[in-house]
GROMACS .gro file of C-alpha atoms in nm:
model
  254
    1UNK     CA    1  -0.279  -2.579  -1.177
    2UNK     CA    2  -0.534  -2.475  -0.918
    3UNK     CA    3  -0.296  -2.494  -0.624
    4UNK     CA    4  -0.237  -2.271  -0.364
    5UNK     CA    5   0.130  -2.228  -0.255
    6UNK     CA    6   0.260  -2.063   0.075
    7UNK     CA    7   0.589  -1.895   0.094
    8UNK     CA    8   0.677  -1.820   0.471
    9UNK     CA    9   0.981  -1.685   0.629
   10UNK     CA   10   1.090  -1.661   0.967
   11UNK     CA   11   1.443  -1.477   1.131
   12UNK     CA   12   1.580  -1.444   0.760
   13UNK     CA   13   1.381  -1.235   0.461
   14UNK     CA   14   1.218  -1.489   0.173
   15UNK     CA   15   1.170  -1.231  -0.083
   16UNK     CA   16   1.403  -1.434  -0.282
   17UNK     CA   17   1.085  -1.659  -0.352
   18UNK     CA   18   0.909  -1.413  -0.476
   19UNK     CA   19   1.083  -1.267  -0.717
   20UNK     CA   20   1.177  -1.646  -0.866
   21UNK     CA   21   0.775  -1.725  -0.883
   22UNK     CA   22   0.702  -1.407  -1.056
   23UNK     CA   23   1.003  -1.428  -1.307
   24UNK     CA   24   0.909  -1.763  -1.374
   25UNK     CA   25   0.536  -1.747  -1.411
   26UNK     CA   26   0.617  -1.468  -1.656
   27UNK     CA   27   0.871  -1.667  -1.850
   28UNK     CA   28   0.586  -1.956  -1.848
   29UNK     CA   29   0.370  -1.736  -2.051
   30UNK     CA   30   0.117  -1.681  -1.787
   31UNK     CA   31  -0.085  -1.389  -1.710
   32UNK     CA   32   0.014  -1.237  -1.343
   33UNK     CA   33  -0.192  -1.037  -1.102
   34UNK     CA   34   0.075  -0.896  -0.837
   35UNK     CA   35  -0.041  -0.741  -0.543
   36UNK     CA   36   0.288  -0.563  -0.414
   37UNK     CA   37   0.270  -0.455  -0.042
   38UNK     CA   38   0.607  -0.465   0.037
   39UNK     CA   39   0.825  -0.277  -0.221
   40UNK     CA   40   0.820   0.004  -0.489
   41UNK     CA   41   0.810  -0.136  -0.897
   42UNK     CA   42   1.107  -0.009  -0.942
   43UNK     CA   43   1.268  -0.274  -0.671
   44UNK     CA   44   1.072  -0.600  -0.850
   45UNK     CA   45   1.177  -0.421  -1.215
   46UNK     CA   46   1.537  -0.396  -1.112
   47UNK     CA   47   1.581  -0.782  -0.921
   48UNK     CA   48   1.364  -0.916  -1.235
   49UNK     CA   49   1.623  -0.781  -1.522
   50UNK     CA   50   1.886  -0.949  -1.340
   51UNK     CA   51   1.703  -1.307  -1.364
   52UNK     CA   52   1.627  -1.204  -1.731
   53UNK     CA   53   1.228  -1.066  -1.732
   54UNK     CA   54   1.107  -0.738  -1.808
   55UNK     CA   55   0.816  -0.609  -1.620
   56UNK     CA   56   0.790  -0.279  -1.731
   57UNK     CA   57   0.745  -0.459  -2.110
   58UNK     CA   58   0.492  -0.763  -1.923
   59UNK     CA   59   0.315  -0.460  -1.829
   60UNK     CA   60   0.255  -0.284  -2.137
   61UNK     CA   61   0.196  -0.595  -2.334
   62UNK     CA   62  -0.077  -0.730  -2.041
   63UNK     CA   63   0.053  -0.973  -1.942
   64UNK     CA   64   0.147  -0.837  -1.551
   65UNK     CA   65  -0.112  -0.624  -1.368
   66UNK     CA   66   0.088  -0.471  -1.112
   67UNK     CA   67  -0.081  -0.322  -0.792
   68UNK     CA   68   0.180  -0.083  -0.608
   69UNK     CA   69   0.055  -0.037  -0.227
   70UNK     CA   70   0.350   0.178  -0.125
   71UNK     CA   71   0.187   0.429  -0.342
   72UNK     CA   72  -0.162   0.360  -0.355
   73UNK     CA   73  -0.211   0.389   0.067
   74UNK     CA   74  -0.084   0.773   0.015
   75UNK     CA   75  -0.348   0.807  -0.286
   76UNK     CA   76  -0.605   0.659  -0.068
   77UNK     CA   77  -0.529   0.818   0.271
   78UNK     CA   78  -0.424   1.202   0.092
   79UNK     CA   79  -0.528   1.170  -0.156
   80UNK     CA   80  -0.931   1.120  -0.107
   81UNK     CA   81  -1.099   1.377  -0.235
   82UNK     CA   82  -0.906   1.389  -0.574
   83UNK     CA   83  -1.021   1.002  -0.646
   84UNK     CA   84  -1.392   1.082  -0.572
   85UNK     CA   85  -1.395   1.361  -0.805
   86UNK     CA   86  -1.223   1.184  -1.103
   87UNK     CA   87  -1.355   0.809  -1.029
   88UNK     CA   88  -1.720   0.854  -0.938
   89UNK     CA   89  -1.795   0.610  -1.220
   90UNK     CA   90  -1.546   0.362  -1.134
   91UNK     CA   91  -1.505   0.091  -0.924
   92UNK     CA   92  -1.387   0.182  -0.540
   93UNK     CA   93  -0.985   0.216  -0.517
   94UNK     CA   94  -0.870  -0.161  -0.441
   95UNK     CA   95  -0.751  -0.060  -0.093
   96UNK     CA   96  -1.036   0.158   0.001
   97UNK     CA   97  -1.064   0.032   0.386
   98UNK     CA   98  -0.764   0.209   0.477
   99UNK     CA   99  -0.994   0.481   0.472
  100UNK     CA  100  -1.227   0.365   0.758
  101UNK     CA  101  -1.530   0.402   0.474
  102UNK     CA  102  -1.552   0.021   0.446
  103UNK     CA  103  -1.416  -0.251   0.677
  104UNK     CA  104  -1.418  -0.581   0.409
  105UNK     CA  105  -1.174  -0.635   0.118
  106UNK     CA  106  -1.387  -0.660  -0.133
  107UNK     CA  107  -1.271  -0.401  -0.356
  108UNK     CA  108  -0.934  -0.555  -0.356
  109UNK     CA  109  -1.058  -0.907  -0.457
  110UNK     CA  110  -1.246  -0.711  -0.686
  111UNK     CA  111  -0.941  -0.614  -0.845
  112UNK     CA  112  -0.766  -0.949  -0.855
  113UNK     CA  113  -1.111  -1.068  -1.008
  114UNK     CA  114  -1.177  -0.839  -1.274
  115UNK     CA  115  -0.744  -0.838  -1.353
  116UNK     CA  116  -0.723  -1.166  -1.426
  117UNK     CA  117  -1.073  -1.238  -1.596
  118UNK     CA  118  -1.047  -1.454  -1.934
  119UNK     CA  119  -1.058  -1.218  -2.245
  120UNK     CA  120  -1.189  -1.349  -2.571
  121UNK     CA  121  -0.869  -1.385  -2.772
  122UNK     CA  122  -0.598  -1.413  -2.540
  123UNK     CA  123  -0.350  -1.694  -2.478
  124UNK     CA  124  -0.232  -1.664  -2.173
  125UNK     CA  125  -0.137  -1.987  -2.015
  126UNK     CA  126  -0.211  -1.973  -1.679
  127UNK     CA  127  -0.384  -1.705  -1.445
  128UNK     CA  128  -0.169  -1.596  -1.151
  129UNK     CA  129  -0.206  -1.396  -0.869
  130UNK     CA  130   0.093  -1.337  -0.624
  131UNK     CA  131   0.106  -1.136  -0.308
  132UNK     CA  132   0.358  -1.003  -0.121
  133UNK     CA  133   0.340  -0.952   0.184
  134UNK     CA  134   0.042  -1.025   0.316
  135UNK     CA  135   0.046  -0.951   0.696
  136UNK     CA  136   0.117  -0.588   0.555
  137UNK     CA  137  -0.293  -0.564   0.524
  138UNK     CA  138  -0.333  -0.658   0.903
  139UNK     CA  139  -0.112  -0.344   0.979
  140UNK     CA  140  -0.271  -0.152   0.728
  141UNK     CA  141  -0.589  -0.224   0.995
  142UNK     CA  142  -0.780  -0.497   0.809
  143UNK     CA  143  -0.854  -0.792   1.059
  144UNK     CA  144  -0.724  -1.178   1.016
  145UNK     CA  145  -1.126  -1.258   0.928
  146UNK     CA  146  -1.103  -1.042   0.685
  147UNK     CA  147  -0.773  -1.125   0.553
  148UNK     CA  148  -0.881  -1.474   0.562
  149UNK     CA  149  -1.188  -1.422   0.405
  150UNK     CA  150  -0.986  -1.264   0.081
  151UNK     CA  151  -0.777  -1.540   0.038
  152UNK     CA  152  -1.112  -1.782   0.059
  153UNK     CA  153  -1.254  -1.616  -0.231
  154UNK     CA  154  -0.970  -1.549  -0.394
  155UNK     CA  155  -0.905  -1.948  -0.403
  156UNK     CA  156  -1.237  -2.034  -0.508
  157UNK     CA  157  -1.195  -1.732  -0.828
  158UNK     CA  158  -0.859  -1.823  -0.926
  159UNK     CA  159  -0.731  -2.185  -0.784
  160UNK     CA  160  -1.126  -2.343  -0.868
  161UNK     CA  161  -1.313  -2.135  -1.141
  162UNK     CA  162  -1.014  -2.041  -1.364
  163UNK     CA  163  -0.769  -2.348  -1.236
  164UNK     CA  164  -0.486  -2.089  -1.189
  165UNK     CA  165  -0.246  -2.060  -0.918
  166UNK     CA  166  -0.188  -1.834  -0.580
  167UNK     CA  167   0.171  -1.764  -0.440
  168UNK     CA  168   0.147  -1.520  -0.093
  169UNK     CA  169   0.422  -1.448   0.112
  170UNK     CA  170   0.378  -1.419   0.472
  171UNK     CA  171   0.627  -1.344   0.764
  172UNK     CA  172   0.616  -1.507   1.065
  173UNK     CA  173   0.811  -1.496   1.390
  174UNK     CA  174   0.718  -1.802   1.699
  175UNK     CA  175   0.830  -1.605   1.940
  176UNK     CA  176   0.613  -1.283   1.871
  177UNK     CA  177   0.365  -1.136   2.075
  178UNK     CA  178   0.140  -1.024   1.711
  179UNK     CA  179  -0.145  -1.294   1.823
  180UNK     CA  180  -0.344  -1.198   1.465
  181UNK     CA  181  -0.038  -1.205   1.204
  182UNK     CA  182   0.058  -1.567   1.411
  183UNK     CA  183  -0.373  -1.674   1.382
  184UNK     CA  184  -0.373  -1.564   1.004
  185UNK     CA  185   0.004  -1.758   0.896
  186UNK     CA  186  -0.138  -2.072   1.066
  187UNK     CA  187  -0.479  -2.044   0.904
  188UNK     CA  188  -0.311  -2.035   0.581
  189UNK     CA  189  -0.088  -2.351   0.670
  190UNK     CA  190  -0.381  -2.550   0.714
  191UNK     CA  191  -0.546  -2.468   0.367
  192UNK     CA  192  -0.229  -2.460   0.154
  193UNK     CA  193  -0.095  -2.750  -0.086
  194UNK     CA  194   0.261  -2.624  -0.078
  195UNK     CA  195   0.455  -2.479   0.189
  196UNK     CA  196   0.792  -2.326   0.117
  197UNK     CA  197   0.942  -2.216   0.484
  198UNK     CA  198   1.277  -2.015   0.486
  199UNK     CA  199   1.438  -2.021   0.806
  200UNK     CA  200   1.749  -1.800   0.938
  201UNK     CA  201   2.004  -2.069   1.109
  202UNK     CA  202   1.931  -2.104   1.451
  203UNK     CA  203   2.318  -2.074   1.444
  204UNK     CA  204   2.336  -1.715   1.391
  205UNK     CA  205   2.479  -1.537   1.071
  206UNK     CA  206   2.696  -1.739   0.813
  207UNK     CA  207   2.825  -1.575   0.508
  208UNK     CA  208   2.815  -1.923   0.294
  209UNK     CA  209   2.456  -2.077   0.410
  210UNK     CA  210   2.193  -1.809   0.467
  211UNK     CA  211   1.941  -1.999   0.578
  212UNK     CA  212   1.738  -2.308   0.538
  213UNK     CA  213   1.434  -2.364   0.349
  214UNK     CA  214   1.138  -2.659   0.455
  215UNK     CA  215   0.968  -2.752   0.136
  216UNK     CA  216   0.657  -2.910   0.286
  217UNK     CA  217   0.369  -3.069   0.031
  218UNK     CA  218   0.062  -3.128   0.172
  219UNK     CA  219  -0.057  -3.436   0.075
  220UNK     CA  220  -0.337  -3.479   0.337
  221UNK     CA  221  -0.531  -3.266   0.169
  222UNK     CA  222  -0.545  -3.449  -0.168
  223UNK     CA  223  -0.798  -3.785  -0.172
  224UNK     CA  224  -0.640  -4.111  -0.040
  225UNK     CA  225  -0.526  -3.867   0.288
  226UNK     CA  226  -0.197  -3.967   0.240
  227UNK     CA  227   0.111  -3.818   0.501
  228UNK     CA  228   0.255  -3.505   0.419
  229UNK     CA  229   0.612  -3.472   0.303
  230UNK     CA  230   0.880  -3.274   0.432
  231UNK     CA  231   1.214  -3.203   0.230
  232UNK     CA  232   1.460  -2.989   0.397
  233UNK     CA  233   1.757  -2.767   0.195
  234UNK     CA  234   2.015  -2.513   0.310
  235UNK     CA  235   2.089  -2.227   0.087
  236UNK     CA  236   2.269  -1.951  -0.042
  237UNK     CA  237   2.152  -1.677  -0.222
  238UNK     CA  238   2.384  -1.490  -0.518
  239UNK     CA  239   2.369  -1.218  -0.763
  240UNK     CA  240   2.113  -1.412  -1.015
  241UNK     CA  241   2.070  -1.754  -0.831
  242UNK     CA  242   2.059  -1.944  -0.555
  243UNK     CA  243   2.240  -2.236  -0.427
  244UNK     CA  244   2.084  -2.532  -0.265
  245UNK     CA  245   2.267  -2.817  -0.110
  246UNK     CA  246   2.173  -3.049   0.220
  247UNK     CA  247   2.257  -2.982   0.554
  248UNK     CA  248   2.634  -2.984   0.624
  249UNK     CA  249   2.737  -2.966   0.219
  250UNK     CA  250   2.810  -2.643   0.184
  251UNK     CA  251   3.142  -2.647  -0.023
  252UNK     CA  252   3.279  -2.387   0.234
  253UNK     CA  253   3.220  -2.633   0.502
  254UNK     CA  254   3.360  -2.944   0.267
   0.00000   0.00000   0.00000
């Protein structure tokens, strides 16, 4: 509880994490806040049946608050006008910069706030919020302060007042010229307590390893400042699983 957990992914796609963290978090009995940037619902309902969770029924019961950006950046950018007639009472749409109005992300911390508040007779065991992908705000025009600013507030509501848990998936590429997205994944290396880094092979493709994965726990920033460890798997992903094994034990190169 109360940790803060990178997933980062570089030459290969890590969605695979995601969808693990938020079928397990769901299976744990914990209460979810997912901020979806990336894909539709439709794509998380679909890849979450197959590990055996349904969303659409986490939804109705409560237990999953489920924030769709593919859909809400066309409500916001087209469809203005129709949300200040039929919300003037409520509270600003959670990704109301993209409309130039405001230039902080308030509103969408807001959101997380307010979604995964403590209600007087629920037993949820956990709070959880999970974001994917993150860098997706930077190119939505929000700025790494910003960005960085959310996540700061967003640890101190959820990681230290409600001792609940943060999971955000970032891309990242070392050879890119995107100078913010590469300032805003290293910011969040340096205040994270887990870092789990998939890697493409620096081999090329391989159709029985697809990647490698650096689970790095940062110890340093516990008391005693002890080293931080690195473990480092290769593995493949399948229809409802993946496969780990160490480097050069794949059973199609044994």
């Amino acid at each position: 509880q109360g940790k803060f957990t990178l997933l980062r992914d570089t030459r290969t796609d890590g969605s695979f994490l995601v969808h693990h963290f938020l079928s397990f978090y769901l299976r744990a009995g914990c209460k979810v806040c997912f901020v979806a940037l990336l894909q539709s619902f439709s794509h998380y309902n679909i890849v979450a049946q197959k590990l055996g969770v349904n969303l659409t029924a986490a939804k109705e019961r409560g237990q999953l608050v489920f924030l769709e950006g593919l859909g809400s950046c066309l409500d916001v950018m087209f469809g203005e006008e129709e949300l200040e007639e039929g919300q003037e009472a409520k509270q600003p749409h959670p990704l109301q910069f993209i409309s130039g109005t405001v230039s902080d992300l308030r509103a969408l911390f807001n959101f997380v706030r307010t979604a995964l508040a403590p209600v007087d007779g629920d037993a949820w065991q956990g709070r959880v919020l999970l974001l994917d992908e993150l860098g997706v705000l930077l190119s939505l025009g929000a700025t790494p302060v910003a960005v960085l600013d959310f996540v700061h507030y967003c640890r101190v509501a959820v990681c230290s007042r409600l001792q609940g848990n943060i999971v955000v998936l970032t891309h990242s590429d070392e050879d890119s010229e995107d100078e913010e997205n590469e300032l805003l994944v290293t910011s969040l290396c340096h205040h994270s307590d887990l870092i789990l880094w998939a890697e493409g092979l620096a081999t090329g493709f391989c159709k029985d390893v697809h990647g490698q994965l650096k689970i790095i726990r940062r110890r340093s920033l516990q008391p005693g400042g002890e080293q931080d460890t690195l473990q480092l798997y290769q593995y493949k992903i399948q229809e409802r699983n993946v496969t780990f094994f160490a480097r050069g034990m794949s059973a199609a190169v044994l």
